[in-house]
Amino acid sequence: MIRNAFSHVTHWVFDLDHTLYPPENALFSQIEKKMTDYVMKNLNLTEPQANQMRVQYWQQYGTTLAGLMREHDIDPVPFLDSVHDIDFSVLSPNPELCEAIHALPGRKLIYTNGTKPYANCVLGHLGLGDTFDAIYGVEHAGYSPKPERIAYERVFEQAKVNPVQAAMFED
């Protein structure tokens, strides 16, 4: 019965962080620390001020990056390169997940508010490197973050995804 409910799906779109691995892996705590450090250094703030700004922009704009770009004209590329320079060894291969995703009919995509290179690192450490047909990061959305409508429109247009024929998995 459940299988029939998804019989129209031609594209399976997966978020990355906290969707393909659990939050307990603590990748995002590493990224949050890197974001706070970046904001401290580039905006000459104390750690508490930078951390408060990081959280405020995440809540207000959907990502810290979106707030930094809008409020401070921060270049997204160095920011993303810096905050994604983390220890991926906390991730372990997940063969059961790999097998389950491979079994899905149709195209399988990653769409993350991270970058494509970051997604490739995560997928490699999870043993999912060859599981997906395409990977889309925030750069493919013109740095507009999910859940902004324009972000989905840009990525789905590039990926040729008809949302009516898609299923998306998001934390």
Short mmCIF file of C-alpha atoms in Angstrom, two decimals, residues 8-161:
data_model
loop_
_atom_site.label_atom_id
_atom_site.label_comp_id
_atom_site.label_asym_id
_atom_site.label_seq_id
_atom_site.Cartn_x
_atom_site.Cartn_y
_atom_site.Cartn_z
CA HIS A 8 4.25 8.52 -9.25
CA VAL A 9 7.66 9.53 -7.90
CA THR A 10 10.39 9.91 -10.51
CA HIS A 11 12.81 11.97 -8.39
CA TRP A 12 13.91 11.30 -4.81
CA VAL A 13 15.42 14.44 -3.28
CA PHE A 14 17.39 14.09 -0.06
CA ASP A 15 18.66 16.74 2.28
CA LEU A 16 22.07 15.90 3.71
CA ASP A 17 22.74 17.08 7.26
CA HIS A 18 20.68 15.32 9.93
CA THR A 19 18.80 13.47 7.19
CA LEU A 20 21.37 10.96 5.91
CA TYR A 21 23.18 10.81 9.22
CA PRO A 22 21.97 11.49 12.78
CA PRO A 23 22.66 14.75 14.65
CA GLU A 24 24.67 12.75 17.19
CA ASN A 25 27.52 12.66 14.66
CA ALA A 26 28.06 16.32 15.61
CA LEU A 27 29.20 17.59 12.23
CA PHE A 28 27.04 20.63 12.64
CA SER A 29 28.53 21.53 16.01
CA GLN A 30 31.90 21.69 14.24
CA ILE A 31 30.39 23.89 11.52
CA GLU A 32 28.71 26.19 14.05
CA LYS A 33 32.06 26.69 15.82
CA LYS A 34 33.71 27.49 12.47
CA MET A 35 30.92 29.97 11.63
CA THR A 36 31.32 31.74 14.96
CA ASP A 37 35.10 31.93 14.45
CA TYR A 38 34.64 33.30 10.92
CA VAL A 39 32.20 35.97 12.10
CA MET A 40 34.53 36.91 14.99
CA LYS A 41 37.50 37.32 12.67
CA ASN A 42 35.75 39.05 9.77
CA LEU A 43 33.47 41.38 11.72
CA ASN A 44 35.81 41.97 14.66
CA LEU A 45 33.39 40.69 17.29
CA THR A 46 33.81 38.84 20.55
CA GLU A 47 32.91 35.16 20.62
CA PRO A 48 29.57 35.74 22.44
CA GLN A 49 28.66 38.52 19.99
CA ALA A 50 29.59 36.42 16.97
CA ASN A 51 27.71 33.39 18.26
CA GLN A 52 24.63 35.51 18.96
CA MET A 53 24.80 36.94 15.42
CA ARG A 54 25.21 33.45 13.95
CA VAL A 55 22.06 32.24 15.71
CA GLN A 56 20.10 35.42 14.97
CA TYR A 57 20.89 35.28 11.24
CA TRP A 58 20.05 31.57 11.09
CA GLN A 59 16.66 32.27 12.68
CA GLN A 60 15.95 35.41 10.66
CA TYR A 61 17.32 34.44 7.22
CA GLY A 62 17.30 30.62 7.18
CA THR A 63 21.10 30.36 7.27
CA THR A 64 23.86 32.33 8.91
CA LEU A 65 25.38 32.85 5.47
CA ALA A 66 22.22 34.48 4.09
CA GLY A 67 22.27 36.98 6.95
CA LEU A 68 25.96 37.70 6.54
CA MET A 69 25.49 38.26 2.81
CA ARG A 70 22.49 40.55 3.27
CA GLU A 71 23.71 42.50 6.27
CA HIS A 72 27.49 42.56 5.71
CA ASP A 73 28.07 41.73 2.03
CA ILE A 74 30.16 38.68 3.00
CA ASP A 75 31.54 36.70 0.04
CA PRO A 76 29.94 33.25 0.33
CA VAL A 77 32.79 31.21 -1.18
CA PRO A 78 35.51 31.84 1.45
CA PHE A 79 32.91 31.56 4.21
CA LEU A 80 31.65 28.18 2.98
CA ASP A 81 35.18 26.89 2.34
CA SER A 82 36.15 27.83 5.90
CA VAL A 83 33.11 26.46 7.73
CA HIS A 84 33.15 23.16 5.85
CA ASP A 85 36.80 22.45 6.69
CA ILE A 86 35.90 19.97 9.43
CA ASP A 87 36.63 16.46 10.68
CA PHE A 88 34.45 13.99 8.75
CA SER A 89 35.89 10.94 10.51
CA VAL A 90 32.94 11.03 12.94
CA LEU A 91 30.84 9.54 10.13
CA SER A 92 30.70 5.81 9.43
CA PRO A 93 29.58 3.95 6.32
CA ASN A 94 25.92 3.02 6.30
CA PRO A 95 25.49 0.07 3.90
CA GLU A 96 21.81 -0.44 4.82
CA LEU A 97 20.98 3.13 3.87
CA CYS A 98 23.00 2.78 0.68
CA GLU A 99 21.09 -0.34 -0.28
CA ALA A 100 17.71 1.23 0.50
CA ILE A 101 18.42 4.34 -1.58
CA HIS A 102 19.80 2.30 -4.49
CA ALA A 103 16.54 0.30 -4.49
CA LEU A 104 14.40 3.38 -5.13
CA PRO A 105 13.19 3.67 -8.73
CA GLY A 106 14.03 6.90 -10.53
CA ARG A 107 16.67 9.58 -10.04
CA LYS A 108 18.16 10.22 -6.60
CA LEU A 109 19.40 13.71 -5.77
CA ILE A 110 21.02 15.53 -2.89
CA TYR A 111 19.95 19.10 -2.21
CA THR A 112 21.71 20.73 0.73
CA ASN A 113 22.22 24.20 2.19
CA GLY A 114 25.87 23.16 2.28
CA THR A 115 28.03 23.07 -0.84
CA LYS A 116 28.47 20.31 -3.39
CA PRO A 117 32.11 19.67 -2.31
CA TYR A 118 30.97 19.42 1.31
CA ALA A 119 28.20 17.01 0.32
CA ASN A 120 30.72 14.88 -1.57
CA CYS A 121 32.86 14.61 1.58
CA VAL A 122 29.88 13.62 3.73
CA LEU A 123 28.65 11.08 1.18
CA GLY A 124 32.12 9.59 0.81
CA HIS A 125 32.43 9.03 4.55
CA LEU A 126 28.95 7.51 4.70
CA GLY A 127 29.81 5.12 1.86
CA LEU A 128 27.17 6.76 -0.32
CA GLY A 129 29.50 8.35 -2.86
CA ASP A 130 28.04 6.60 -5.90
CA THR A 131 24.45 6.45 -4.67
CA PHE A 132 23.13 9.73 -6.09
CA ASP A 133 22.65 10.87 -9.66
CA ALA A 134 23.33 14.53 -8.87
CA ILE A 135 24.24 16.81 -5.99
CA TYR A 136 23.02 20.36 -5.58
CA GLY A 137 24.31 22.77 -2.98
CA VAL A 138 23.44 26.27 -1.89
CA GLU A 139 25.66 27.58 -4.70
CA HIS A 140 23.24 26.08 -7.23
CA ALA A 141 20.44 28.14 -5.66
CA GLY A 142 22.37 31.40 -6.04
CA TYR A 143 23.14 31.16 -2.30
CA SER A 144 19.46 31.46 -1.42
CA PRO A 145 18.83 28.94 1.35
CA LYS A 146 16.14 26.38 1.80
CA PRO A 147 13.33 26.94 2.70
CA GLU A 148 13.11 30.00 0.43
CA ARG A 149 10.85 29.24 -2.52
CA ILE A 150 13.33 30.70 -5.02
CA ALA A 151 15.99 28.25 -3.79
CA TYR A 152 13.79 25.26 -4.59
CA GLU A 153 12.72 26.75 -7.91
CA ARG A 154 16.32 27.32 -9.03
CA VAL A 155 17.56 23.88 -8.04
CA PHE A 156 14.54 21.98 -9.30
CA GLU A 157 14.79 23.80 -12.65
CA GLN A 158 18.46 22.84 -13.01
CA ALA A 159 17.74 19.27 -11.94
CA LYS A 160 14.65 19.07 -14.16
CA VAL A 161 12.54 17.99 -11.19
#
